[in-house]
Coordinates of C-alpha atoms and ligand atoms in Angstrom, one line a residue:
M1015 CA 60.5 -67.7 31.8
T1016 CA 57.9 -64.7 29.5
A1017 CA 59.2 -61.5 31.0
T1018 CA 55.5 -59.6 31.5
S1019 CA 55.8 -57.0 29.2
E1020 CA 55.5 -59.7 26.6
Y1021 CA 52.2 -60.5 28.3
T1022 CA 51.0 -56.5 28.3
A1023 CA 51.5 -57.1 24.6
G1024 CA 48.8 -58.6 23.7
L1025 CA 46.0 -57.3 26.0
S1026 CA 46.5 -53.2 24.3
G1027 CA 42.6 -53.5 23.6
I1028 CA 41.3 -54.0 27.2
K1029 CA 40.3 -50.6 28.8
H1030 CA 39.5 -52.6 32.2
P1031 CA 42.6 -51.4 33.7
G1032 CA 42.0 -53.6 37.7
L1033 CA 41.2 -57.1 34.4
V1034 CA 44.3 -56.2 32.9
Q1035 CA 46.7 -56.1 36.2
W1036 CA 44.3 -59.7 37.1
V1037 CA 45.4 -61.2 33.2
L1038 CA 50.0 -60.1 34.3
E1039 CA 49.4 -61.3 38.4
V1040 CA 47.9 -65.0 36.9
A1041 CA 50.5 -64.8 33.8
S1042 CA 53.2 -64.7 35.8
L1043 CA 52.2 -67.4 38.0
C1044 CA 51.1 -69.4 35.4
K1045 CA 53.3 -68.9 32.8
P1046 CA 52.0 -69.4 29.8
E1047 CA 53.8 -69.1 27.1
R1048 CA 51.5 -65.9 25.7
V1049 CA 48.2 -64.5 26.3
Q1050 CA 45.7 -64.7 23.0
V1051 CA 42.0 -62.3 24.2
C1052 CA 39.1 -64.0 22.5
D1053 CA 36.8 -61.3 20.7
G1054 CA 34.0 -64.3 19.7
S1055 CA 34.6 -64.4 15.6
P1056 CA 34.8 -67.1 13.8
A1057 CA 37.8 -66.9 13.6
E1058 CA 38.7 -68.0 17.1
Y1059 CA 36.1 -70.1 16.6
N1060 CA 38.0 -72.6 14.1
E1061 CA 41.2 -71.7 15.5
M1062 CA 40.7 -73.6 18.2
I1063 CA 39.3 -75.3 16.9
R1064 CA 42.2 -76.7 14.5
A1065 CA 45.1 -76.5 18.3
M1066 CA 42.1 -79.5 19.3
V1067 CA 42.0 -81.7 15.6
Q1068 CA 46.1 -81.0 15.6
Q1069 CA 46.6 -81.8 19.3
G1070 CA 44.8 -85.2 18.7
T1071 CA 42.2 -84.0 21.4
A1072 CA 39.2 -83.4 18.0
I1073 CA 38.1 -85.3 14.8
P1074 CA 36.2 -83.5 12.3
L1075 CA 33.2 -84.8 12.0
N1076 CA 31.7 -85.5 8.2
E1077 CA 30.9 -81.9 7.3
E1078 CA 28.4 -83.8 5.1
K1079 CA 26.8 -85.4 8.3
R1080 CA 27.6 -82.9 10.6
P1081 CA 28.9 -80.1 9.4
N1082 CA 31.3 -77.9 10.9
S1083 CA 31.7 -80.0 14.4
I1084 CA 33.7 -82.5 16.4
L1085 CA 33.7 -85.5 17.8
V1086 CA 36.6 -84.9 21.3
R1087 CA 36.8 -87.6 23.9
S1088 CA 38.1 -86.6 27.2
D1089 CA 40.6 -89.0 29.8
P1090 CA 38.9 -91.9 31.2
A1091 CA 39.3 -90.1 34.0
D1092 CA 38.3 -86.6 33.3
V1093 CA 34.3 -87.2 32.4
A1094 CA 32.1 -85.8 34.6
R1095 CA 31.6 -83.4 38.1
V1096 CA 33.4 -84.0 40.9
E1097 CA 31.6 -82.6 43.9
D1098 CA 34.1 -84.0 46.3
R1099 CA 36.8 -81.8 44.9
T1100 CA 34.4 -79.0 44.2
Y1101 CA 34.2 -75.9 47.7
I1102 CA 33.2 -73.6 48.8
C1103 CA 35.5 -71.1 50.0
S1104 CA 33.9 -68.8 52.6
R1105 CA 35.2 -66.8 55.4
Q1106 CA 33.1 -68.8 57.6
R1107 CA 32.6 -72.4 57.3
E1108 CA 29.3 -72.0 58.0
D1109 CA 28.2 -70.2 55.3
A1110 CA 28.9 -71.9 53.8
G1111 CA 26.6 -74.6 55.3
P1112 CA 27.1 -78.6 55.7
T1113 CA 26.4 -79.9 52.6
N1114 CA 29.1 -78.6 50.7
N1115 CA 32.9 -79.0 51.1
W1116 CA 35.0 -75.2 52.4
E1117 CA 38.8 -74.6 53.0
D1118 CA 39.2 -71.0 55.0
P1119 CA 39.7 -68.5 51.4
E1120 CA 43.3 -68.4 52.0
K1121 CA 44.7 -71.1 53.1
M1122 CA 42.6 -72.1 49.8
K1123 CA 44.9 -70.1 48.1
A1124 CA 47.6 -70.5 49.4
Q1125 CA 47.1 -74.3 48.1
L1126 CA 45.7 -73.6 45.1
R1127 CA 49.2 -71.1 44.0
D1128 CA 50.9 -73.5 44.8
L1129 CA 49.6 -75.9 41.8
F1130 CA 48.8 -72.8 39.4
A1131 CA 53.0 -71.9 39.9
G1132 CA 54.1 -73.1 36.6
A1133 CA 51.0 -75.1 35.7
M1134 CA 50.0 -72.9 31.9
A1135 CA 53.6 -73.4 30.8
G1136 CA 54.3 -73.8 27.3
R1137 CA 51.1 -72.9 26.9
T1138 CA 48.6 -70.1 25.9
L1139 CA 46.2 -68.2 28.1
Y1140 CA 43.2 -67.5 26.5
V1141 CA 41.7 -64.4 28.0
I1142 CA 37.6 -65.3 27.5
P1143 CA 35.8 -62.4 28.5
Y1144 CA 32.0 -63.5 28.2
C1145 CA 28.3 -62.3 29.2
M1146 CA 25.8 -64.7 31.8
G1147 CA 23.0 -63.5 29.4
P1148 CA 21.4 -61.4 26.9
V1149 CA 25.1 -58.3 26.9
E1150 CA 22.3 -55.8 26.9
S1151 CA 20.5 -57.0 29.2
P1152 CA 19.7 -55.2 32.7
L1153 CA 19.6 -58.7 34.5
S1154 CA 22.8 -60.4 33.2
K1155 CA 26.8 -60.3 34.1
V1156 CA 30.0 -60.3 33.2
G1157 CA 32.7 -62.9 34.0
V1158 CA 36.2 -63.5 32.4
E1159 CA 37.4 -66.9 32.4
L1160 CA 41.3 -67.2 32.1
S1161 CA 42.3 -70.1 30.4
D1162 CA 45.2 -72.4 29.0
S1163 CA 42.6 -75.1 27.5
P1164 CA 41.2 -74.6 23.2
Y1165 CA 38.5 -76.7 24.2
V1166 CA 36.9 -74.2 27.2
V1167 CA 37.5 -72.0 24.5
A1168 CA 35.6 -73.3 21.9
N1169 CA 32.8 -75.0 25.1
M1170 CA 32.6 -70.6 26.2
H1171 CA 31.6 -69.7 22.6
I1172 CA 27.8 -71.7 22.7
M1173 CA 27.3 -71.4 26.0
T1174 CA 27.3 -67.9 27.0
R1175 CA 28.5 -64.5 24.1
V1176 CA 32.1 -63.8 24.1
G1177 CA 34.2 -60.9 23.3
A1178 CA 34.4 -57.5 22.6
R1179 CA 30.6 -56.7 23.0
V1180 CA 31.3 -57.8 26.5
L1181 CA 34.1 -56.0 27.0
E1182 CA 32.6 -53.3 26.1
R1183 CA 29.5 -53.9 28.7
L1184 CA 32.2 -54.1 31.2
G1185 CA 33.9 -50.3 30.5
V1186 CA 37.1 -48.9 32.5
D1187 CA 35.2 -50.4 35.9
G1188 CA 32.5 -52.7 35.7
E1189 CA 32.4 -55.3 37.9
F1190 CA 33.0 -58.3 36.8
V1191 CA 33.1 -62.7 38.1
R1192 CA 37.3 -63.7 37.9
G1193 CA 36.9 -67.1 37.2
L1194 CA 41.2 -68.6 36.9
H1195 CA 41.2 -72.1 34.8
S1196 CA 43.9 -74.5 33.3
V1197 CA 43.4 -78.3 32.8
G1198 CA 46.6 -79.0 35.5
A1199 CA 49.4 -79.7 32.7
P1200 CA 52.6 -78.0 31.6
L1201 CA 54.6 -78.9 29.2
E1202 CA 57.4 -79.8 29.9
G1203 CA 60.4 -79.7 27.0
E1204 CA 59.7 -81.7 23.8
A1205 CA 57.7 -84.3 25.6
A1206 CA 54.2 -84.2 23.3
D1207 CA 50.9 -82.5 24.1
S1208 CA 48.4 -84.8 25.6
P1209 CA 45.1 -85.5 23.6
W1210 CA 43.3 -85.1 26.7
P1211 CA 45.2 -82.8 29.1
N1212 CA 44.1 -83.0 32.9
S1213 CA 45.4 -83.6 36.4
K1214 CA 44.9 -86.3 39.3
T1215 CA 44.7 -83.6 41.0
K1216 CA 41.3 -81.6 41.1
Y1217 CA 40.7 -78.0 42.7
I1218 CA 36.6 -77.3 41.6
C1219 CA 37.3 -73.8 44.3
H1220 CA 34.3 -70.6 44.8
F1221 CA 35.9 -67.8 46.9
P1222 CA 31.8 -66.4 47.1
E1223 CA 32.9 -62.9 48.6
T1224 CA 35.0 -62.1 46.3
R1225 CA 33.4 -63.8 43.1
E1226 CA 36.4 -66.0 42.1
I1227 CA 36.8 -69.9 40.6
W1228 CA 39.7 -71.3 40.9
S1229 CA 39.3 -74.4 38.8
F1230 CA 42.8 -76.8 38.0
G1231 CA 42.9 -80.2 37.0
S1232 CA 39.0 -80.9 35.1
G1233 CA 38.6 -80.8 31.6
Y1234 CA 35.6 -81.8 31.5
G1235 CA 31.7 -79.3 31.7
G1236 CA 30.7 -77.6 35.0
N1237 CA 35.0 -77.9 36.5
A1238 CA 36.3 -76.4 33.4
L1239 CA 33.1 -74.1 31.5
L1240 CA 33.5 -71.5 35.2
G1241 CA 30.3 -69.8 33.1
K1242 CA 28.0 -72.0 33.6
K1243 CA 27.5 -74.5 37.2
C1244 CA 30.5 -71.8 39.3
H1245 CA 29.8 -68.5 38.8
A1246 CA 25.4 -69.2 37.2
L1247 CA 24.2 -71.2 40.1
R1248 CA 27.5 -71.5 43.0
I1249 CA 28.8 -67.7 42.9
A1250 CA 25.3 -66.2 41.5
C1251 CA 22.7 -67.9 43.6
V1252 CA 25.1 -65.1 46.2
Q1253 CA 24.9 -62.6 44.4
A1254 CA 21.2 -63.0 44.4
R1255 CA 20.8 -63.7 48.1
D1256 CA 22.6 -60.4 48.6
E1257 CA 20.8 -58.1 45.4
G1258 CA 16.9 -59.6 46.2
W1259 CA 17.0 -61.8 43.0
M1260 CA 17.7 -65.8 42.2
A1261 CA 19.4 -68.3 40.5
E1262 CA 18.3 -71.2 40.0
H1263 CA 19.0 -75.2 38.1
M1264 CA 15.9 -73.7 36.1
L1265 CA 15.0 -74.2 32.6
I1266 CA 12.7 -72.1 31.8
M1267 CA 10.0 -72.6 28.5
K1268 CA 6.9 -70.7 27.3
L1269 CA 3.9 -73.9 27.2
T1270 CA 0.6 -71.8 25.1
N1271 CA -2.3 -73.8 24.7
P1272 CA -4.8 -73.9 22.5
E1273 CA -6.4 -70.6 21.7
G1274 CA -2.8 -68.7 21.9
V1275 CA -2.5 -68.1 25.5
A1276 CA 1.0 -67.9 26.6
K1277 CA 3.0 -68.8 29.7
Y1278 CA 5.7 -69.5 31.6
V1279 CA 6.9 -72.0 33.2
A1280 CA 10.4 -73.0 35.6
A1281 CA 11.4 -76.0 36.4
A1282 CA 14.4 -77.4 38.8
F1283 CA 15.5 -80.7 38.7
P1284 CA 19.1 -82.3 39.1
S1285 CA 21.6 -83.3 36.0
A1286 CA 20.7 -85.6 34.0
C1287 CA 16.8 -85.9 35.4
G1288 CA 15.2 -85.6 31.7
K1289 CA 15.4 -81.1 31.3
T1290 CA 16.4 -81.0 28.6
N1291 CA 13.7 -83.2 27.2
L1292 CA 10.9 -81.0 29.0
A1293 CA 13.0 -77.9 27.5
M1294 CA 12.2 -78.4 23.8
L1295 CA 8.8 -81.5 25.0
V1296 CA 6.5 -82.7 21.9
P1297 CA 3.5 -82.8 23.2
T1298 CA 1.7 -85.1 22.7
V1299 CA -2.0 -82.5 23.2
P1300 CA -3.4 -81.9 20.8
G1301 CA -2.9 -77.6 19.8
W1302 CA -0.7 -76.9 22.6
K1303 CA 2.7 -75.9 22.1
V1304 CA 6.2 -75.7 24.1
E1305 CA 8.6 -73.9 22.3
T1306 CA 12.2 -73.1 24.9
L1307 CA 13.8 -70.5 25.9
G1308 CA 16.9 -72.5 28.5
D1309 CA 17.4 -76.1 29.9
D1310 CA 19.7 -75.6 32.4
I1311 CA 19.2 -71.8 34.3
A1312 CA 17.3 -69.5 35.3
W1313 CA 18.4 -66.4 36.4
M1314 CA 14.2 -64.8 38.2
R1315 CA 13.8 -61.0 39.1
F1316 CA 11.0 -58.8 40.7
G1317 CA 9.5 -56.5 37.8
A1318 CA 7.1 -53.7 38.5
D1319 CA 4.0 -55.7 37.7
G1320 CA 5.4 -58.0 40.7
R1321 CA 6.2 -60.9 38.5
L1322 CA 9.0 -63.3 38.3
Y1323 CA 10.9 -61.6 35.4
A1324 CA 14.0 -64.5 33.8
I1325 CA 15.9 -64.8 31.5
N1326 CA 18.5 -68.2 30.6
P1327 CA 22.1 -67.0 31.4
E1328 CA 23.4 -69.3 29.0
A1329 CA 23.0 -69.1 24.5
G1330 CA 24.0 -73.0 24.1
F1331 CA 22.6 -76.1 25.4
F1332 CA 25.2 -79.0 27.4
G1333 CA 23.0 -81.7 27.0
V1334 CA 23.2 -85.3 28.1
A1335 CA 24.0 -87.5 24.2
P1336 CA 23.2 -90.6 25.2
G1337 CA 18.8 -91.8 25.6
T1338 CA 18.3 -88.9 22.4
S1339 CA 16.8 -89.7 20.0
M1340 CA 13.5 -88.4 17.1
E1341 CA 11.5 -90.1 19.8
S1342 CA 12.7 -88.8 22.3
N1343 CA 14.0 -85.4 21.8
P1344 CA 14.3 -84.5 17.9
N1345 CA 13.9 -80.9 19.1
A1346 CA 17.4 -81.8 20.7
L1347 CA 18.9 -83.4 17.9
L1348 CA 18.4 -81.4 15.3
T1349 CA 20.1 -78.5 17.6
A1350 CA 22.8 -80.2 17.7
A1351 CA 23.3 -81.4 13.5
S1352 CA 25.2 -78.4 13.2
N1353 CA 28.4 -76.4 14.4
S1354 CA 27.9 -78.6 18.8
I1355 CA 30.8 -79.8 20.5
F1356 CA 30.9 -84.2 20.3
T1357 CA 32.4 -85.6 23.7
N1358 CA 33.1 -89.3 24.6
C1359 CA 30.1 -90.2 22.1
A1360 CA 31.5 -92.7 19.6
M1361 CA 32.1 -92.2 15.7
T1362 CA 30.6 -94.1 12.8
P1363 CA 32.8 -95.4 10.1
D1364 CA 31.2 -93.1 7.9
G1365 CA 32.2 -89.8 10.1
D1366 CA 29.2 -88.9 12.1
V1367 CA 28.2 -89.3 15.9
W1368 CA 26.9 -92.2 17.9
W1369 CA 25.4 -92.7 21.0
E1370 CA 23.0 -95.3 23.7
S1371 CA 19.5 -95.5 21.7
M1372 CA 20.3 -92.0 19.8
T1373 CA 18.6 -95.2 16.3
A1374 CA 16.5 -98.5 16.8
T1375 CA 19.7 -100.5 15.6
K1376 CA 23.2 -100.2 16.9
P1377 CA 25.0 -100.0 14.0
A1378 CA 27.3 -102.5 12.5
N1379 CA 31.4 -101.3 13.4
L1380 CA 31.9 -98.1 15.7
V1381 CA 34.7 -96.4 17.8
D1382 CA 33.4 -96.3 20.8
W1383 CA 34.0 -92.8 23.2
K1384 CA 37.7 -94.4 24.5
R1385 CA 39.0 -94.8 20.7
R1386 CA 38.5 -99.0 21.0
P1387 CA 36.3 -101.3 18.1
W1388 CA 33.1 -101.2 19.1
T1389 CA 30.4 -104.3 17.1
P1390 CA 27.1 -104.6 19.2
Q1391 CA 28.4 -108.3 20.6
S1392 CA 31.2 -106.2 22.0
G1393 CA 28.9 -106.3 25.3
R1394 CA 29.9 -102.9 26.9
K1395 CA 27.8 -99.5 26.2
A1396 CA 30.1 -97.4 22.8
V1397 CA 29.7 -94.2 24.7
H1398 CA 30.1 -92.8 28.5
P1399 CA 26.2 -91.9 30.4
N1400 CA 27.8 -88.5 30.9
A1401 CA 28.7 -88.0 27.2
R1402 CA 27.9 -84.2 26.9
F1403 CA 27.2 -82.0 22.4
T1404 CA 27.6 -78.5 23.4
A1405 CA 24.9 -77.0 21.0
P1406 CA 24.5 -73.4 20.2
S1407 CA 19.7 -72.3 21.4
R1408 CA 19.4 -70.3 18.1
Q1409 CA 19.2 -73.5 15.9
C1410 CA 16.1 -75.2 18.3
P1411 CA 14.1 -75.4 15.4
V1412 CA 11.4 -74.8 18.9
I1413 CA 13.7 -71.6 20.4
A1414 CA 11.2 -69.3 21.8
P1415 CA 11.5 -65.9 20.2
E1416 CA 12.3 -64.1 22.9
W1417 CA 14.6 -65.8 24.1
E1418 CA 17.1 -63.0 24.3
S1419 CA 14.0 -60.6 25.4
P1420 CA 15.9 -57.9 27.5
A1421 CA 12.9 -57.9 29.8
G1422 CA 12.9 -61.6 30.2
V1423 CA 9.9 -63.0 30.6
P1424 CA 7.0 -64.1 33.7
I1425 CA 7.4 -67.0 34.8
D1426 CA 3.8 -68.5 35.9
A1427 CA 4.8 -71.9 37.3
I1428 CA 7.6 -73.2 39.2
L1429 CA 8.4 -76.9 39.4
F1430 CA 10.5 -78.9 41.4
G1431 CA 11.0 -82.8 40.7
G1432 CA 12.9 -85.7 40.2
R1433 CA 13.6 -89.3 39.9
R1434 CA 11.4 -91.1 42.2
A1435 CA 11.4 -95.5 41.7
K1436 CA 8.8 -95.5 44.8
L1437 CA 6.3 -93.1 46.0
V1438 CA 6.4 -89.7 44.7
P1439 CA 3.3 -89.2 42.6
L1440 CA 3.1 -87.5 38.9
V1441 CA 2.3 -84.0 40.2
T1442 CA 1.5 -82.1 43.2
E1443 CA 1.4 -78.9 44.0
A1444 CA 1.7 -76.8 46.9
F1445 CA -1.1 -75.3 48.7
D1446 CA 0.9 -72.3 48.7
W1447 CA 4.3 -70.8 48.4
Q1448 CA 5.4 -71.6 52.4
H1449 CA 5.1 -75.0 51.2
G1450 CA 6.5 -75.2 47.6
V1451 CA 9.7 -73.9 49.3
F1452 CA 8.9 -77.2 52.1
L1453 CA 8.9 -78.3 48.3
G1454 CA 11.4 -77.8 46.6
A1455 CA 13.5 -78.2 49.9
T1456 CA 13.3 -82.1 50.5
C1457 CA 13.5 -83.1 46.8
S1458 CA 15.2 -86.2 46.6
S1459 CA 16.4 -88.0 43.7
E1460 CA 18.2 -91.2 42.7
T1461 CA 21.9 -89.9 41.6
T1462 CA 23.6 -89.4 37.8
A1463 CA 26.3 -89.7 35.6
A1464 CA 26.4 -86.1 36.2
A1465 CA 27.8 -86.4 39.1
A1466 CA 31.5 -88.4 39.2
G1467 CA 30.3 -91.3 42.1
A1468 CA 28.5 -94.2 42.4
V1469 CA 24.7 -93.6 40.7
G1470 CA 21.1 -95.1 41.9
S1471 CA 21.2 -93.9 45.3
L1472 CA 18.7 -91.5 46.9
R1473 CA 19.7 -88.7 47.4
R1474 CA 17.9 -85.1 49.1
D1475 CA 18.9 -82.5 46.9
P1476 CA 17.0 -79.7 47.6
M1477 CA 15.9 -77.7 44.7
A1478 CA 18.4 -79.3 43.0
M1479 CA 20.9 -77.1 43.6
L1480 CA 22.6 -79.4 46.5
P1481 CA 25.7 -79.7 43.7
F1482 CA 25.3 -75.6 43.0
C1483 CA 24.4 -73.8 46.8
G1484 CA 27.8 -71.4 46.9
Y1485 CA 26.5 -70.4 50.7
N1486 CA 24.0 -72.5 53.6
M1487 CA 21.7 -73.6 52.5
G1488 CA 19.4 -73.0 55.5
D1489 CA 20.3 -69.8 54.0
Y1490 CA 18.9 -70.2 51.2
F1491 CA 15.6 -71.5 52.3
A1492 CA 15.9 -68.7 54.4
H1493 CA 15.8 -66.3 50.6
W1494 CA 12.8 -68.3 48.9
L1495 CA 10.4 -68.2 51.8
K1496 CA 11.4 -64.6 51.5
I1497 CA 11.2 -64.0 48.2
G1498 CA 7.5 -65.2 49.3
S1499 CA 6.9 -62.6 51.4
T1500 CA 7.3 -59.5 48.5
E1501 CA 5.1 -56.8 49.4
G1502 CA 3.2 -57.1 46.4
A1503 CA 4.9 -60.3 44.7
V1504 CA 2.9 -62.2 42.5
L1505 CA 4.3 -65.6 42.8
P1506 CA 4.3 -68.4 40.9
R1507 CA 2.6 -71.0 41.6
I1508 CA 4.6 -74.3 42.5
F1509 CA 4.0 -77.6 41.7
Y1510 CA 5.5 -81.5 42.0
V1511 CA 6.8 -83.5 39.5
N1512 CA 7.7 -87.5 38.6
W1513 CA 7.9 -88.7 36.1
F1514 CA 9.6 -91.3 37.5
R1515 CA 7.1 -93.9 39.4
Q1516 CA 7.2 -97.5 39.2
D1517 CA 5.0 -100.4 39.4
D1518 CA 6.9 -103.2 41.9
A1519 CA 8.5 -105.0 39.7
G1520 CA 9.5 -102.2 37.8
N1521 CA 8.5 -100.3 35.0
F1522 CA 8.0 -97.5 34.6
L1523 CA 3.9 -96.4 35.1
W1524 CA 3.8 -93.2 32.8
P1525 CA 4.7 -92.6 29.4
G1526 CA 6.9 -89.5 30.7
F1527 CA 8.3 -87.3 27.1
G1528 CA 5.5 -85.7 25.2
E1529 CA 3.0 -87.4 27.4
N1530 CA 3.6 -85.5 30.1
S1531 CA 2.5 -81.9 28.7
R1532 CA -1.2 -83.4 30.7
V1533 CA 0.4 -82.6 33.3
L1534 CA 1.4 -79.2 32.3
Q1535 CA -1.7 -79.1 31.3
W1536 CA -2.8 -79.0 33.6
V1537 CA -0.2 -77.2 35.3
F1538 CA -1.3 -74.5 32.9
D1539 CA -5.2 -74.4 33.1
R1540 CA -4.6 -74.5 37.1
C1541 CA -2.7 -71.5 36.6
D1542 CA -6.0 -70.1 35.0
G1543 CA -8.8 -71.5 36.8
K1544 CA -10.4 -74.0 35.2
A1545 CA -8.7 -77.4 36.4
N1546 CA -9.5 -79.1 39.2
A1547 CA -7.2 -80.8 43.2
T1548 CA -8.0 -82.2 45.2
D1549 CA -5.8 -81.5 49.0
T1550 CA -4.8 -84.4 50.4
A1551 CA -2.3 -84.3 52.9
I1552 CA 0.8 -84.3 50.9
G1553 CA -0.6 -81.2 48.6
R1554 CA -3.2 -80.6 45.9
L1555 CA -3.4 -84.2 43.4
P1556 CA -5.4 -84.0 40.1
E1557 CA -8.1 -87.1 40.7
P1558 CA -7.6 -89.4 37.3
A1559 CA -10.1 -87.7 35.7
D1560 CA -8.5 -84.1 36.4
L1561 CA -6.2 -84.9 33.7
N1562 CA -6.4 -85.2 29.8
T1563 CA -5.9 -88.8 29.3
S1564 CA -7.4 -88.7 25.8
G1565 CA -5.4 -91.1 23.3
L1566 CA -3.4 -92.3 26.5
N1567 CA -3.4 -96.3 26.7
L1568 CA -2.5 -95.9 29.4
A1569 CA -3.9 -100.2 31.2
P1570 CA -6.8 -99.8 33.6
G1571 CA -5.5 -99.0 37.4
T1572 CA -2.1 -97.1 35.6
L1573 CA -2.9 -93.8 36.2
E1574 CA -4.6 -93.6 40.0
Q1575 CA -1.0 -95.7 40.6
V1576 CA 0.9 -92.5 39.0
L1577 CA -1.1 -90.3 40.6
A1578 CA -1.8 -92.6 45.0
V1579 CA -0.9 -90.6 48.1
D1580 CA 1.0 -93.5 50.2
K1581 CA -0.6 -92.7 53.2
A1582 CA 2.2 -94.8 55.6
G1583 CA 4.9 -94.5 52.2
W1584 CA 5.0 -91.4 52.8
Q1585 CA 5.1 -90.8 57.5
G1586 CA 8.0 -93.2 56.6
E1587 CA 9.2 -89.5 55.0
I1588 CA 9.0 -87.8 57.4
E1589 CA 11.9 -89.1 60.2
P1590 CA 13.9 -88.8 57.3
I1591 CA 13.2 -85.3 56.3
R1592 CA 13.5 -84.0 60.3
K1593 CA 16.5 -85.6 59.8
H1594 CA 17.5 -83.8 56.1
F1595 CA 15.8 -80.3 57.4
A1596 CA 17.9 -80.8 61.4
Q1597 CA 21.5 -80.5 59.4
F1598 CA 20.9 -76.8 59.3
G1599 CA 21.3 -76.2 62.9
D1600 CA 20.3 -72.3 63.5
R1601 CA 20.5 -71.5 60.1
M1602 CA 16.9 -73.2 59.3
P1603 CA 13.9 -70.9 58.7
A1604 CA 11.3 -72.9 61.5
A1605 CA 8.6 -72.0 58.8
L1606 CA 8.9 -75.0 57.0
S1607 CA 10.7 -77.2 60.7
A1608 CA 6.7 -75.7 60.7
Q1609 CA 5.9 -77.8 56.7
V1610 CA 6.9 -80.8 58.6
D1611 CA 4.4 -80.5 61.7
G1612 CA 2.2 -79.5 59.2
L1613 CA 2.9 -82.5 56.8
E1614 CA 2.7 -85.4 60.3
A1615 CA -0.6 -83.6 61.4
R1616 CA -2.3 -83.6 57.5
L1617 CA -1.4 -87.3 57.4
K1618 CA -2.1 -88.2 61.1
A1619 CA -5.3 -86.4 60.2
G1620 CA -6.8 -89.7 58.9
S1621 CA -9.0 -87.9 55.8
C1622 CA -10.5 -85.1 57.6
C1623 CA -8.4 -82.7 55.1
C1624 CA -7.5 -85.0 53.0
G1625 CA -10.2 -85.9 49.8
S1626 CA -11.6 -82.9 50.2
K1627 CA -12.1 -80.5 46.5
H1628 CA -9.9 -78.1 45.9
G1629 CA -12.1 -76.5 42.8
K1630 CA -10.7 -74.0 40.8
Ligands
SAT2978 O1 28.3 -80.0 35.2 S1 27.6 -79.6 34.2 O2 28.3 -79.1 33.5 O3 29.1 -80.9 33.5 C1 26.5 -80.3 33.6 C2 25.9 -81.2 35.0 O4 25.5 -81.0 35.7 O5 24.4 -80.9 34.5
MN2979 MN1 22.2 -79.2 35.1

């Protein structure tokens, strides 16, 4: 057993006594072989890559094709977020609410202590001081992740700001989120390490009141890179509620029109619904420009002018690989051209990565994500559907120059969306903030492979935060309403979009991708009072003539279909929405229940309040 004094030696660079004490407590519980404080340097990154290559976790890719990049294949039992193993351990069960798994914090910690005891034997405990957001921004927050995974260290280098400058910001008594992570696979005796150590027992636990995260047994994505979903969403949204700001599952993009006027849009979609594609979209409308500030998370706070200013707390993209191509998202592919980590992708004979839809023709031979030889005749996918690339944001060809602005950028419009094959029109503008919160609160989507479980079944995913809201969702809705009633607030307009509506034969009605810029143009012009909308029972919609469709060759009637408000279909939504809201009991804000009544009344009212032009 290693004596505490040996651990202490490595910690001399830390000036924060509270941090030192916590690291020592964790070390004496987890019993790692050694403790290493991460400095965020390129040398340290290379050391992690070397360790992973040596252990058989990673394969260096062809230097000429994909410089300074690796391919990692996980255990097939550890490939996505595990929502059924994710807990919000608030003192009161009601504070976690009906959409979260809950356990009493003391009880959960007692269980976790047993699991963590000796869990890092034979491994290095890495102390990863990281900052979510630019280190010099007042909107940013510091966290420290203690992890026994070099894969986590390398990914955190890309996804966050790591190292000495973060410790400096922390000072001697700064606040930080405590994240403890172990793959849960102690190294016993002489036995060789597994290429992807993990444990059958997995727990992703959050203690919102004490701003702590304990994650055990998984090395994958949001389960293990604790800065991302665990800190920047589940813990941060609780901090945001307490401090009067917002932590949201949103991309941030900058739109510039042909006159050179720029607006910033934040957009919330469930995981793997095309946030990265939208954030980096190549507009098909001539003269328009899209630039990216972030593809997953936005932290927003009121500025002195009453507008909501957003920062992207992350420094990299953890994007879904399959489906990403020079056609669908050239900017994502170019971002990941070098200095990137590829997880659960396939490997080509010349040492590069490949995934479904990357190229028009499939390579003749590959090694698939399960390390098996693969040919197009194999009759199976070469890549896991949740395969990912981790790539630095700064490498994105369309990164907005102000993406690290400490003040953030003022948000003009918020989009909500999901994957809905039926019913939900291409775009709907909310009547006002409260109605917009209602649209967000009723967001629904067909599930994707980003989380373990069934794919394609419909679920309500309010504000795309269902898996990420660290407190009672009823209270979260109330927080949104409170933000909207802030005195002096100059609020963004709220829209709901659905790129995924299908015809009866199952064909997508809208081409999506770059053509979504036509919808963005309408959103932009609505914000400027330059585009028409028509009031319907469900919100304000463009008529076909209000969208810029020049050069878009849709079959006759398609645009009408994609914008149609199917009243009977919407009537069928009323009961499910009431049921959805009922689960929050007395935590459900009355103003949102009133919105359901309003929708129902408008649907029943026939044409009296629908079809009226709501000019500019
Ligand atoms: O949570 S992950 O970071 O693994 C990815 C996602 O679900 O968006
Ligand atoms: Mn996400």
